[in-house]
Amino acid sequence: MRIARTGVELRETLQAERISGRTIGFVPTMGALHEGHLSLVRLARAKDEAVVVSVFVNPLQFGQAEDLEAYPRDPERDFELLEGEGTDVAFLPSVDEMYPAGDCTTISVGRPLGRVLEGHDRPGHFDGVCTVVAKLFNLVEPDHAFFGQKDAQQVAVIRRMVHDLKFPIDVVVGPTVRDPDGLALSSRNCFLSPEDRTKALALSRALNAGAAELSAGGAVEVVEKVMWDLLAAGEGVEPSYARVVDRHSFEVPEGDTGMVLVVAARVGGVRLIDNVEVKS
Ligand code: AMP
């Protein structure tokens, strides 16, 4: 596995791949890797001839009061895991490399998609995500970019950006990887005490109950109430939202373009999100 720390190094490293016509699969991450990330690397490995993974904790997508400083970082372990998965190139830029002094251009994700739910609770979050992902896309120039369904709204936002800004890139989405008891894997789960980890199961329980209600013919408002009530009943769980939305627009679902049940809650001070897609 080759390691690039600057855009110039990355371009030099990837030139050989391009000259020999190999397709490039790209997995952007913030590190502290777990099976969810690695499942995306495996998808990329299966689909493309060269796999690039970035590890960059992107300050632009964290709000003032969020956990940028505390966000888990373990580059040595990340290297080992990425090497074990047959990654060709790991890209580990510094903050200065991605945001050099004088940088003043960002991407703005408008309403409704960029401003509801996660976009509402975390103002500027998706602008930060899209700005860094656009920079990474321009540096890596991948054929396919791999994202996790775990972050359903991020998937919708990235698909929208790729469409709107005409990036010649296919977005591939991998399923959410969960622990056997249903908790969706997340780098932030390491902040949960054992008791809080048990309380956090309220999110997947609420989604399962919501999906069951929906498939039994329940109306959207009823499904949302079922999920909210289950979250709110959880001791130490502070729900933020429990909604049923169109999986592309994140607005009230209309017709049968596919829905997603989304929940967010704080457990022991850790903000967690989860979702389940409902195929129609
Ligand atoms: P992050 O490092 O949290 O920015 O995540 C990097 C990528 O991994 C994103 O596309 C996430 O959606 C994806 N991801 C995170 N957790 C999971 C999971 N439990 N299952 C599948 N993909 C995930």
PDB file of C-alpha atoms and ligand atoms in Angstrom:
ATOM      1  CA  MET A   1       0.000   0.000   0.000  1.00  0.00           C
ATOM      2  CA  ARG A   2       1.337   3.389  -0.938  1.00  0.00           C
ATOM      3  CA  ILE A   3       0.727   6.401   1.279  1.00  0.00           C
ATOM      4  CA  ALA A   4       0.219   9.910  -0.079  1.00  0.00           C
ATOM      5  CA  ARG A   5       0.027  12.952   2.171  1.00  0.00           C
ATOM      6  CA  THR A   6      -0.268  15.725  -0.391  1.00  0.00           C
ATOM      7  CA  GLY A   7      -2.308  16.252  -3.517  1.00  0.00           C
ATOM      8  CA  VAL A   8       0.888  16.262  -5.591  1.00  0.00           C
ATOM      9  CA  GLU A   9       2.017  12.931  -4.114  1.00  0.00           C
ATOM     10  CA  LEU A  10      -1.427  11.483  -4.726  1.00  0.00           C
ATOM     11  CA  ARG A  11      -1.540  12.573  -8.357  1.00  0.00           C
ATOM     12  CA  GLU A  12       1.974  11.181  -8.957  1.00  0.00           C
ATOM     13  CA  THR A  13       1.014   7.908  -7.313  1.00  0.00           C
ATOM     14  CA  LEU A  14      -2.187   7.581  -9.332  1.00  0.00           C
ATOM     15  CA  GLN A  15      -0.640   8.533 -12.665  1.00  0.00           C
ATOM     16  CA  ALA A  16       0.703   5.018 -13.197  1.00  0.00           C
ATOM     17  CA  GLU A  17      -2.770   3.580 -12.575  1.00  0.00           C
ATOM     18  CA  ARG A  18      -4.321   5.919 -15.108  1.00  0.00           C
ATOM     19  CA  ILE A  19      -1.645   5.319 -17.736  1.00  0.00           C
ATOM     20  CA  SER A  20      -2.302   1.580 -17.492  1.00  0.00           C
ATOM     21  CA  GLY A  21      -6.051   2.252 -17.715  1.00  0.00           C
ATOM     22  CA  ARG A  22      -7.000   0.780 -14.340  1.00  0.00           C
ATOM     23  CA  THR A  23     -10.369   1.845 -12.926  1.00  0.00           C
ATOM     24  CA  ILE A  24     -10.224   3.639  -9.593  1.00  0.00           C
ATOM     25  CA  GLY A  25     -12.585   3.068  -6.672  1.00  0.00           C
ATOM     26  CA  PHE A  26     -12.512   5.672  -3.905  1.00  0.00           C
ATOM     27  CA  VAL A  27     -13.670   5.408  -0.287  1.00  0.00           C
ATOM     28  CA  PRO A  28     -13.584   8.675   1.688  1.00  0.00           C
ATOM     29  CA  THR A  29     -13.438   8.224   5.495  1.00  0.00           C
ATOM     30  CA  MET A  30     -12.595  10.104   8.673  1.00  0.00           C
ATOM     31  CA  GLY A  31     -10.595   7.139  10.013  1.00  0.00           C
ATOM     32  CA  ALA A  32     -10.996   5.236  13.307  1.00  0.00           C
ATOM     33  CA  LEU A  33     -11.943   2.494  10.877  1.00  0.00           C
ATOM     34  CA  HIS A  34     -14.430  -0.266  11.638  1.00  0.00           C
ATOM     35  CA  GLU A  35     -16.192  -3.015   9.706  1.00  0.00           C
ATOM     36  CA  GLY A  36     -18.589  -0.463   8.169  1.00  0.00           C
ATOM     37  CA  HIS A  37     -15.688   1.329   6.484  1.00  0.00           C
ATOM     38  CA  LEU A  38     -13.970  -1.933   5.574  1.00  0.00           C
ATOM     39  CA  SER A  39     -17.143  -3.257   3.923  1.00  0.00           C
ATOM     40  CA  LEU A  40     -16.934  -0.260   1.552  1.00  0.00           C
ATOM     41  CA  VAL A  41     -13.249  -0.957   0.848  1.00  0.00           C
ATOM     42  CA  ARG A  42     -14.231  -4.555  -0.034  1.00  0.00           C
ATOM     43  CA  LEU A  43     -16.972  -3.298  -2.362  1.00  0.00           C
ATOM     44  CA  ALA A  44     -14.427  -1.045  -4.062  1.00  0.00           C
ATOM     45  CA  ARG A  45     -11.918  -3.915  -4.264  1.00  0.00           C
ATOM     46  CA  ALA A  46     -14.543  -6.088  -5.985  1.00  0.00           C
ATOM     47  CA  LYS A  47     -15.587  -3.401  -8.473  1.00  0.00           C
ATOM     48  CA  ASP A  48     -12.387  -1.543  -9.323  1.00  0.00           C
ATOM     49  CA  GLU A  49      -8.812  -2.366 -10.255  1.00  0.00           C
ATOM     50  CA  ALA A  50      -7.233   0.200  -7.932  1.00  0.00           C
ATOM     51  CA  VAL A  51      -8.600   1.252  -4.540  1.00  0.00           C
ATOM     52  CA  VAL A  52      -7.913   4.614  -2.905  1.00  0.00           C
ATOM     53  CA  VAL A  53      -9.039   5.332   0.674  1.00  0.00           C
ATOM     54  CA  SER A  54      -8.763   8.759   2.263  1.00  0.00           C
ATOM     55  CA  VAL A  55      -8.508   9.281   6.003  1.00  0.00           C
ATOM     56  CA  PHE A  56      -9.182  12.896   6.916  1.00  0.00           C
ATOM     57  CA  VAL A  57     -11.058  14.327   9.876  1.00  0.00           C
ATOM     58  CA  ASN A  58     -12.674  17.231   8.079  1.00  0.00           C
ATOM     59  CA  PRO A  59     -12.949  20.280  10.367  1.00  0.00           C
ATOM     60  CA  LEU A  60     -15.386  21.989   7.998  1.00  0.00           C
ATOM     61  CA  GLN A  61     -18.168  19.499   8.703  1.00  0.00           C
ATOM     62  CA  PHE A  62     -18.030  19.938  12.496  1.00  0.00           C
ATOM     63  CA  GLY A  63     -20.033  22.673  14.216  1.00  0.00           C
ATOM     64  CA  GLN A  64     -18.569  24.949  16.902  1.00  0.00           C
ATOM     65  CA  ALA A  65     -19.906  22.885  19.784  1.00  0.00           C
ATOM     66  CA  GLU A  66     -19.164  19.514  18.187  1.00  0.00           C
ATOM     67  CA  ASP A  67     -16.514  16.910  18.896  1.00  0.00           C
ATOM     68  CA  LEU A  68     -13.753  17.775  16.362  1.00  0.00           C
ATOM     69  CA  GLU A  69     -10.943  17.686  18.943  1.00  0.00           C
ATOM     70  CA  ALA A  70     -12.239  14.557  20.634  1.00  0.00           C
ATOM     71  CA  TYR A  71     -13.043  12.692  17.405  1.00  0.00           C
ATOM     72  CA  PRO A  72     -11.249   9.302  17.602  1.00  0.00           C
ATOM     73  CA  ARG A  73      -7.996   9.044  15.641  1.00  0.00           C
ATOM     74  CA  ASP A  74      -5.842   5.926  15.252  1.00  0.00           C
ATOM     75  CA  PRO A  75      -3.793   6.188  12.038  1.00  0.00           C
ATOM     76  CA  GLU A  76      -1.485   3.228  12.804  1.00  0.00           C
ATOM     77  CA  ARG A  77      -4.411   0.864  13.214  1.00  0.00           C
ATOM     78  CA  ASP A  78      -6.125   2.377  10.158  1.00  0.00           C
ATOM     79  CA  PHE A  79      -2.974   1.651   8.046  1.00  0.00           C
ATOM     80  CA  GLU A  80      -2.932  -1.968   9.148  1.00  0.00           C
ATOM     81  CA  LEU A  81      -6.617  -2.480   8.434  1.00  0.00           C
ATOM     82  CA  LEU A  82      -6.397  -0.812   5.023  1.00  0.00           C
ATOM     83  CA  GLU A  83      -3.311  -2.818   4.089  1.00  0.00           C
ATOM     84  CA  GLY A  84      -5.111  -6.001   5.164  1.00  0.00           C
ATOM     85  CA  GLU A  85      -7.937  -5.195   2.733  1.00  0.00           C
ATOM     86  CA  GLY A  86      -5.572  -4.759  -0.213  1.00  0.00           C
ATOM     87  CA  THR A  87      -5.926  -0.980  -0.462  1.00  0.00           C
ATOM     88  CA  ASP A  88      -3.612   0.395  -3.159  1.00  0.00           C
ATOM     89  CA  VAL A  89      -3.290   3.974  -1.951  1.00  0.00           C
ATOM     90  CA  ALA A  90      -4.079   5.584   1.416  1.00  0.00           C
ATOM     91  CA  PHE A  91      -4.444   9.358   1.217  1.00  0.00           C
ATOM     92  CA  LEU A  92      -3.819  11.120   4.533  1.00  0.00           C
ATOM     93  CA  PRO A  93      -3.715  14.857   3.945  1.00  0.00           C
ATOM     94  CA  SER A  94      -3.176  17.444   6.669  1.00  0.00           C
ATOM     95  CA  VAL A  95      -5.744  20.158   7.379  1.00  0.00           C
ATOM     96  CA  ASP A  96      -3.383  22.698   5.742  1.00  0.00           C
ATOM     97  CA  GLU A  97      -3.151  20.538   2.637  1.00  0.00           C
ATOM     98  CA  MET A  98      -6.939  20.423   2.240  1.00  0.00           C
ATOM     99  CA  TYR A  99      -7.588  23.991   3.426  1.00  0.00           C
ATOM    100  CA  PRO A 100      -4.493  26.083   2.727  1.00  0.00           C
ATOM    101  CA  ALA A 101      -4.400  29.665   3.984  1.00  0.00           C
ATOM    102  CA  GLY A 102      -6.439  31.872   1.680  1.00  0.00           C
ATOM    103  CA  ASP A 103      -8.961  29.160   0.761  1.00  0.00           C
ATOM    104  CA  CYS A 104     -12.351  30.836   0.551  1.00  0.00           C
ATOM    105  CA  THR A 105     -14.471  28.719  -1.782  1.00  0.00           C
ATOM    106  CA  THR A 106     -16.986  26.275  -0.393  1.00  0.00           C
ATOM    107  CA  ILE A 107     -19.973  24.331  -1.642  1.00  0.00           C
ATOM    108  CA  SER A 108     -23.388  25.237  -0.317  1.00  0.00           C
ATOM    109  CA  VAL A 109     -26.119  22.591  -0.198  1.00  0.00           C
ATOM    110  CA  GLY A 110     -29.447  24.369  -0.390  1.00  0.00           C
ATOM    111  CA  ARG A 111     -32.874  23.595   0.944  1.00  0.00           C
ATOM    112  CA  PRO A 112     -34.614  21.415   1.461  1.00  0.00           C
ATOM    113  CA  LEU A 113     -32.128  18.528   1.203  1.00  0.00           C
ATOM    114  CA  GLY A 114     -29.155  20.246   2.799  1.00  0.00           C
ATOM    115  CA  ARG A 115     -31.114  22.061   5.501  1.00  0.00           C
ATOM    116  CA  VAL A 116     -33.521  19.520   6.998  1.00  0.00           C
ATOM    117  CA  LEU A 117     -32.902  16.867   9.677  1.00  0.00           C
ATOM    118  CA  GLU A 118     -29.080  16.513   9.903  1.00  0.00           C
ATOM    119  CA  GLY A 119     -28.734  19.748   7.949  1.00  0.00           C
ATOM    120  CA  HIS A 120     -31.017  21.484  10.454  1.00  0.00           C
ATOM    121  CA  ASP A 121     -29.469  19.998  13.595  1.00  0.00           C
ATOM    122  CA  ARG A 122     -25.921  20.516  12.306  1.00  0.00           C
ATOM    123  CA  PRO A 123     -25.921  23.822  10.380  1.00  0.00           C
ATOM    124  CA  GLY A 124     -23.197  23.880   7.720  1.00  0.00           C
ATOM    125  CA  HIS A 125     -22.514  20.157   8.106  1.00  0.00           C
ATOM    126  CA  PHE A 126     -23.366  19.171   4.545  1.00  0.00           C
ATOM    127  CA  ASP A 127     -21.617  22.229   3.123  1.00  0.00           C
ATOM    128  CA  GLY A 128     -18.476  20.961   4.867  1.00  0.00           C
ATOM    129  CA  VAL A 129     -19.011  17.392   3.684  1.00  0.00           C
ATOM    130  CA  CYS A 130     -19.566  18.431   0.062  1.00  0.00           C
ATOM    131  CA  THR A 131     -16.646  20.856   0.040  1.00  0.00           C
ATOM    132  CA  VAL A 132     -14.172  18.206   1.170  1.00  0.00           C
ATOM    133  CA  VAL A 133     -15.671  15.439  -0.970  1.00  0.00           C
ATOM    134  CA  ALA A 134     -15.546  17.673  -4.061  1.00  0.00           C
ATOM    135  CA  LYS A 135     -11.871  18.438  -3.383  1.00  0.00           C
ATOM    136  CA  LEU A 136     -11.159  14.735  -2.876  1.00  0.00           C
ATOM    137  CA  PHE A 137     -13.047  13.823  -6.060  1.00  0.00           C
ATOM    138  CA  ASN A 138     -10.952  16.331  -8.006  1.00  0.00           C
ATOM    139  CA  LEU A 139      -7.718  14.944  -6.567  1.00  0.00           C
ATOM    140  CA  VAL A 140      -8.536  11.234  -6.928  1.00  0.00           C
ATOM    141  CA  GLU A 141     -10.693  11.402 -10.093  1.00  0.00           C
ATOM    142  CA  PRO A 142     -12.290   8.046  -9.287  1.00  0.00           C
ATOM    143  CA  ASP A 143     -14.569   6.011 -11.528  1.00  0.00           C
ATOM    144  CA  HIS A 144     -16.672   4.969  -8.528  1.00  0.00           C
ATOM    145  CA  ALA A 145     -17.044   6.517  -5.070  1.00  0.00           C
ATOM    146  CA  PHE A 146     -18.328   4.372  -2.212  1.00  0.00           C
ATOM    147  CA  PHE A 147     -20.532   5.633   0.624  1.00  0.00           C
ATOM    148  CA  GLY A 148     -22.413   3.902   3.451  1.00  0.00           C
ATOM    149  CA  GLN A 149     -26.196   3.753   3.774  1.00  0.00           C
ATOM    150  CA  LYS A 150     -25.568   4.368   7.505  1.00  0.00           C
ATOM    151  CA  ASP A 151     -25.468   8.078   6.587  1.00  0.00           C
ATOM    152  CA  ALA A 152     -28.585   8.083   4.398  1.00  0.00           C
ATOM    153  CA  GLN A 153     -28.930  11.847   4.091  1.00  0.00           C
ATOM    154  CA  GLN A 154     -25.240  12.173   3.248  1.00  0.00           C
ATOM    155  CA  VAL A 155     -25.804   9.649   0.439  1.00  0.00           C
ATOM    156  CA  ALA A 156     -28.698  11.747  -0.909  1.00  0.00           C
ATOM    157  CA  VAL A 157     -26.646  14.960  -0.618  1.00  0.00           C
ATOM    158  CA  ILE A 158     -23.606  13.454  -2.378  1.00  0.00           C
ATOM    159  CA  ARG A 159     -25.750  11.978  -5.156  1.00  0.00           C
ATOM    160  CA  ARG A 160     -27.335  15.411  -5.590  1.00  0.00           C
ATOM    161  CA  MET A 161     -23.937  17.147  -5.692  1.00  0.00           C
ATOM    162  CA  VAL A 162     -22.565  14.645  -8.224  1.00  0.00           C
ATOM    163  CA  HIS A 163     -25.637  15.252 -10.374  1.00  0.00           C
ATOM    164  CA  ASP A 164     -25.787  19.042  -9.954  1.00  0.00           C
ATOM    165  CA  LEU A 165     -22.047  19.721 -10.369  1.00  0.00           C
ATOM    166  CA  LYS A 166     -21.710  17.079 -13.095  1.00  0.00           C
ATOM    167  CA  PHE A 167     -18.942  14.991 -11.589  1.00  0.00           C
ATOM    168  CA  PRO A 168     -18.280  12.067 -13.970  1.00  0.00           C
ATOM    169  CA  ILE A 169     -18.377   9.619 -11.046  1.00  0.00           C
ATOM    170  CA  ASP A 170     -20.701   6.741 -10.145  1.00  0.00           C
ATOM    171  CA  VAL A 171     -21.812   6.719  -6.514  1.00  0.00           C
ATOM    172  CA  VAL A 172     -22.070   3.227  -5.044  1.00  0.00           C
ATOM    173  CA  VAL A 173     -23.838   2.718  -1.712  1.00  0.00           C
ATOM    174  CA  GLY A 174     -23.022  -0.129   0.700  1.00  0.00           C
ATOM    175  CA  PRO A 175     -25.460  -1.451   3.324  1.00  0.00           C
ATOM    176  CA  THR A 176     -25.252  -0.443   6.988  1.00  0.00           C
ATOM    177  CA  VAL A 177     -23.041  -2.797   8.995  1.00  0.00           C
ATOM    178  CA  ARG A 178     -24.381  -3.529  12.491  1.00  0.00           C
ATOM    179  CA  ASP A 179     -23.258  -5.316  15.602  1.00  0.00           C
ATOM    180  CA  PRO A 180     -25.186  -8.566  16.150  1.00  0.00           C
ATOM    181  CA  ASP A 181     -27.563  -6.803  18.588  1.00  0.00           C
ATOM    182  CA  GLY A 182     -28.545  -4.236  15.936  1.00  0.00           C
ATOM    183  CA  LEU A 183     -26.409  -1.205  16.870  1.00  0.00           C
ATOM    184  CA  ALA A 184     -25.109   0.426  13.679  1.00  0.00           C
ATOM    185  CA  LEU A 185     -21.316   0.640  13.733  1.00  0.00           C
ATOM    186  CA  SER A 186     -19.982   4.161  14.125  1.00  0.00           C
ATOM    187  CA  SER A 187     -16.596   5.619  15.019  1.00  0.00           C
ATOM    188  CA  ARG A 188     -18.423   7.493  17.808  1.00  0.00           C
ATOM    189  CA  ASN A 189     -19.657   4.283  19.483  1.00  0.00           C
ATOM    190  CA  CYS A 190     -16.330   4.165  21.362  1.00  0.00           C
ATOM    191  CA  PHE A 191     -17.604   7.146  23.408  1.00  0.00           C
ATOM    192  CA  LEU A 192     -20.543   5.096  24.752  1.00  0.00           C
ATOM    193  CA  SER A 193     -20.217   3.545  28.208  1.00  0.00           C
ATOM    194  CA  PRO A 194     -21.433  -0.088  28.363  1.00  0.00           C
ATOM    195  CA  GLU A 195     -24.721   1.167  29.895  1.00  0.00           C
ATOM    196  CA  ASP A 196     -25.162   3.829  27.235  1.00  0.00           C
ATOM    197  CA  ARG A 197     -24.373   1.309  24.511  1.00  0.00           C
ATOM    198  CA  THR A 198     -27.338  -0.764  25.724  1.00  0.00           C
ATOM    199  CA  LYS A 199     -29.533   2.373  25.793  1.00  0.00           C
ATOM    200  CA  ALA A 200     -28.427   3.174  22.233  1.00  0.00           C
ATOM    201  CA  LEU A 201     -30.210   0.037  21.003  1.00  0.00           C
ATOM    202  CA  ALA A 202     -33.373   2.179  21.233  1.00  0.00           C
ATOM    203  CA  LEU A 203     -32.489   3.598  17.786  1.00  0.00           C
ATOM    204  CA  SER A 204     -32.527   0.283  15.911  1.00  0.00           C
ATOM    205  CA  ARG A 205     -35.532  -0.882  17.964  1.00  0.00           C
ATOM    206  CA  ALA A 206     -37.467   2.242  16.974  1.00  0.00           C
ATOM    207  CA  LEU A 207     -36.591   1.717  13.299  1.00  0.00           C
ATOM    208  CA  ASN A 208     -37.645  -1.936  13.385  1.00  0.00           C
ATOM    209  CA  ALA A 209     -40.944  -1.038  15.045  1.00  0.00           C
ATOM    210  CA  GLY A 210     -41.498   1.762  12.525  1.00  0.00           C
ATOM    211  CA  ALA A 211     -40.767  -0.522   9.571  1.00  0.00           C
ATOM    212  CA  ALA A 212     -43.169  -3.147  10.968  1.00  0.00           C
ATOM    213  CA  GLU A 213     -45.887  -0.512  11.416  1.00  0.00           C
ATOM    214  CA  LEU A 214     -45.359   0.738   7.867  1.00  0.00           C
ATOM    215  CA  SER A 215     -45.509  -2.724   6.322  1.00  0.00           C
ATOM    216  CA  ALA A 216     -48.711  -3.370   8.323  1.00  0.00           C
ATOM    217  CA  GLY A 217     -50.208  -0.409   6.457  1.00  0.00           C
ATOM    218  CA  GLY A 218     -49.638   2.295   9.088  1.00  0.00           C
ATOM    219  CA  ALA A 219     -49.802   5.924   7.930  1.00  0.00           C
ATOM    220  CA  VAL A 220     -46.578   7.959   7.874  1.00  0.00           C
ATOM    221  CA  GLU A 221     -47.640  10.050  10.922  1.00  0.00           C
ATOM    222  CA  VAL A 222     -48.401   6.895  12.904  1.00  0.00           C
ATOM    223  CA  VAL A 223     -45.057   5.328  11.974  1.00  0.00           C
ATOM    224  CA  GLU A 224     -43.253   8.517  13.029  1.00  0.00           C
ATOM    225  CA  LYS A 225     -45.094   8.547  16.360  1.00  0.00           C
ATOM    226  CA  VAL A 226     -44.285   4.879  17.007  1.00  0.00           C
ATOM    227  CA  MET A 227     -40.588   5.582  16.451  1.00  0.00           C
ATOM    228  CA  TRP A 228     -40.544   8.827  18.470  1.00  0.00           C
ATOM    229  CA  ASP A 229     -42.399   7.271  21.408  1.00  0.00           C
ATOM    230  CA  LEU A 230     -40.011   4.320  21.523  1.00  0.00           C
ATOM    231  CA  LEU A 231     -36.996   6.634  21.498  1.00  0.00           C
ATOM    232  CA  ALA A 232     -38.481   8.997  24.080  1.00  0.00           C
ATOM    233  CA  ALA A 233     -39.342   6.061  26.363  1.00  0.00           C
ATOM    234  CA  GLY A 234     -35.693   4.980  26.430  1.00  0.00           C
ATOM    235  CA  GLU A 235     -34.027   6.031  29.692  1.00  0.00           C
ATOM    236  CA  GLY A 236     -31.166   8.431  28.947  1.00  0.00           C
ATOM    237  CA  VAL A 237     -32.183   8.761  25.289  1.00  0.00           C
ATOM    238  CA  GLU A 238     -32.914  12.295  23.993  1.00  0.00           C
ATOM    239  CA  PRO A 239     -34.548  11.996  20.570  1.00  0.00           C
ATOM    240  CA  SER A 240     -33.844  14.644  17.984  1.00  0.00           C
ATOM    241  CA  TYR A 241     -36.060  13.396  15.172  1.00  0.00           C
ATOM    242  CA  ALA A 242     -37.910  10.313  13.971  1.00  0.00           C
ATOM    243  CA  ARG A 243     -39.174  10.730  10.430  1.00  0.00           C
ATOM    244  CA  VAL A 244     -40.285   8.926   7.300  1.00  0.00           C
ATOM    245  CA  VAL A 245     -38.930  10.683   4.204  1.00  0.00           C
ATOM    246  CA  ASP A 246     -38.377  10.237   0.499  1.00  0.00           C
ATOM    247  CA  ARG A 247     -34.911   8.696   0.150  1.00  0.00           C
ATOM    248  CA  HIS A 248     -33.791  11.182  -2.517  1.00  0.00           C
ATOM    249  CA  SER A 249     -35.360  14.499  -1.478  1.00  0.00           C
ATOM    250  CA  PHE A 250     -35.664  13.887   2.281  1.00  0.00           C
ATOM    251  CA  GLU A 251     -39.080  15.523   2.048  1.00  0.00           C
ATOM    252  CA  VAL A 252     -42.459  14.044   2.887  1.00  0.00           C
ATOM    253  CA  PRO A 253     -42.692  10.910   0.717  1.00  0.00           C
ATOM    254  CA  GLU A 254     -44.889  11.148  -2.353  1.00  0.00           C
ATOM    255  CA  GLY A 255     -45.548   8.236  -4.657  1.00  0.00           C
ATOM    256  CA  ASP A 256     -43.348   5.174  -4.589  1.00  0.00           C
ATOM    257  CA  THR A 257     -39.789   6.395  -5.198  1.00  0.00           C
ATOM    258  CA  GLY A 258     -38.589   4.701  -2.011  1.00  0.00           C
ATOM    259  CA  MET A 259     -38.758   5.790   1.581  1.00  0.00           C
ATOM    260  CA  VAL A 260     -36.291   5.850   4.415  1.00  0.00           C
ATOM    261  CA  LEU A 261     -37.040   5.822   8.130  1.00  0.00           C
ATOM    262  CA  VAL A 262     -34.512   8.074   9.880  1.00  0.00           C
ATOM    263  CA  VAL A 263     -33.823   8.646  13.558  1.00  0.00           C
ATOM    264  CA  ALA A 264     -31.330  10.715  15.549  1.00  0.00           C
ATOM    265  CA  ALA A 265     -30.870  10.820  19.298  1.00  0.00           C
ATOM    266  CA  ARG A 266     -28.356  11.736  21.943  1.00  0.00           C
ATOM    267  CA  VAL A 267     -27.318   8.944  24.297  1.00  0.00           C
ATOM    268  CA  GLY A 268     -24.926   9.755  27.141  1.00  0.00           C
ATOM    269  CA  GLY A 269     -23.936  12.948  25.324  1.00  0.00           C
ATOM    270  CA  VAL A 270     -23.149  11.099  22.075  1.00  0.00           C
ATOM    271  CA  ARG A 271     -25.229  12.003  19.036  1.00  0.00           C
ATOM    272  CA  LEU A 272     -26.204   8.890  17.076  1.00  0.00           C
ATOM    273  CA  ILE A 273     -28.080   8.477  13.786  1.00  0.00           C
ATOM    274  CA  ASP A 274     -29.549   5.422  12.113  1.00  0.00           C
ATOM    275  CA  ASN A 275     -31.985   4.603   9.324  1.00  0.00           C
ATOM    276  CA  VAL A 276     -33.671   1.832   7.442  1.00  0.00           C
ATOM    277  CA  GLU A 277     -34.758   1.916   3.810  1.00  0.00           C
ATOM    278  CA  VAL A 278     -38.193   0.717   2.855  1.00  0.00           C
ATOM    279  CA  LYS A 279     -38.344  -0.532  -0.713  1.00  0.00           C
ATOM    280  CA  SER A 280     -41.615   0.118  -2.421  1.00  0.00           C
TER     281      SER A 280
HETATM  282  P1  AMP B   1     -16.986   8.396   8.362  1.00  0.00           P
HETATM  283  O1  AMP B   1     -15.593   7.938   8.633  1.00  0.00           O
HETATM  284  O2  AMP B   1     -17.895   8.296   9.541  1.00  0.00           O
HETATM  285  O3  AMP B   1     -17.046   9.714   7.638  1.00  0.00           O
HETATM  286  O4  AMP B   1     -17.596   7.339   7.326  1.00  0.00           O
HETATM  287  C1  AMP B   1     -16.961   7.065   6.098  1.00  0.00           C
HETATM  288  C2  AMP B   1     -17.889   6.232   5.247  1.00  0.00           C
HETATM  289  O5  AMP B   1     -18.202   5.016   5.924  1.00  0.00           O
HETATM  290  C3  AMP B   1     -19.220   6.936   4.992  1.00  0.00           C
HETATM  291  O6  AMP B   1     -19.627   6.700   3.650  1.00  0.00           O
HETATM  292  C4  AMP B   1     -20.149   6.259   5.973  1.00  0.00           C
HETATM  293  O7  AMP B   1     -21.500   6.272   5.571  1.00  0.00           O
HETATM  294  C5  AMP B   1     -19.592   4.851   5.972  1.00  0.00           C
HETATM  295  N1  AMP B   1     -20.014   4.134   7.186  1.00  0.00           N
HETATM  296  C6  AMP B   1     -19.894   4.567   8.473  1.00  0.00           C
HETATM  297  N2  AMP B   1     -20.454   3.667   9.319  1.00  0.00           N
HETATM  298  C7  AMP B   1     -20.959   2.667   8.547  1.00  0.00           C
HETATM  299  C8  AMP B   1     -21.662   1.453   8.820  1.00  0.00           C
HETATM  300  N3  AMP B   1     -21.970   1.100  10.052  1.00  0.00           N
HETATM  301  N4  AMP B   1     -22.004   0.675   7.769  1.00  0.00           N
HETATM  302  C9  AMP B   1     -21.704   1.040   6.488  1.00  0.00           C
HETATM  303  N5  AMP B   1     -21.018   2.152   6.163  1.00  0.00           N
HETATM  304  C10 AMP B   1     -20.661   2.963   7.181  1.00  0.00           C
END
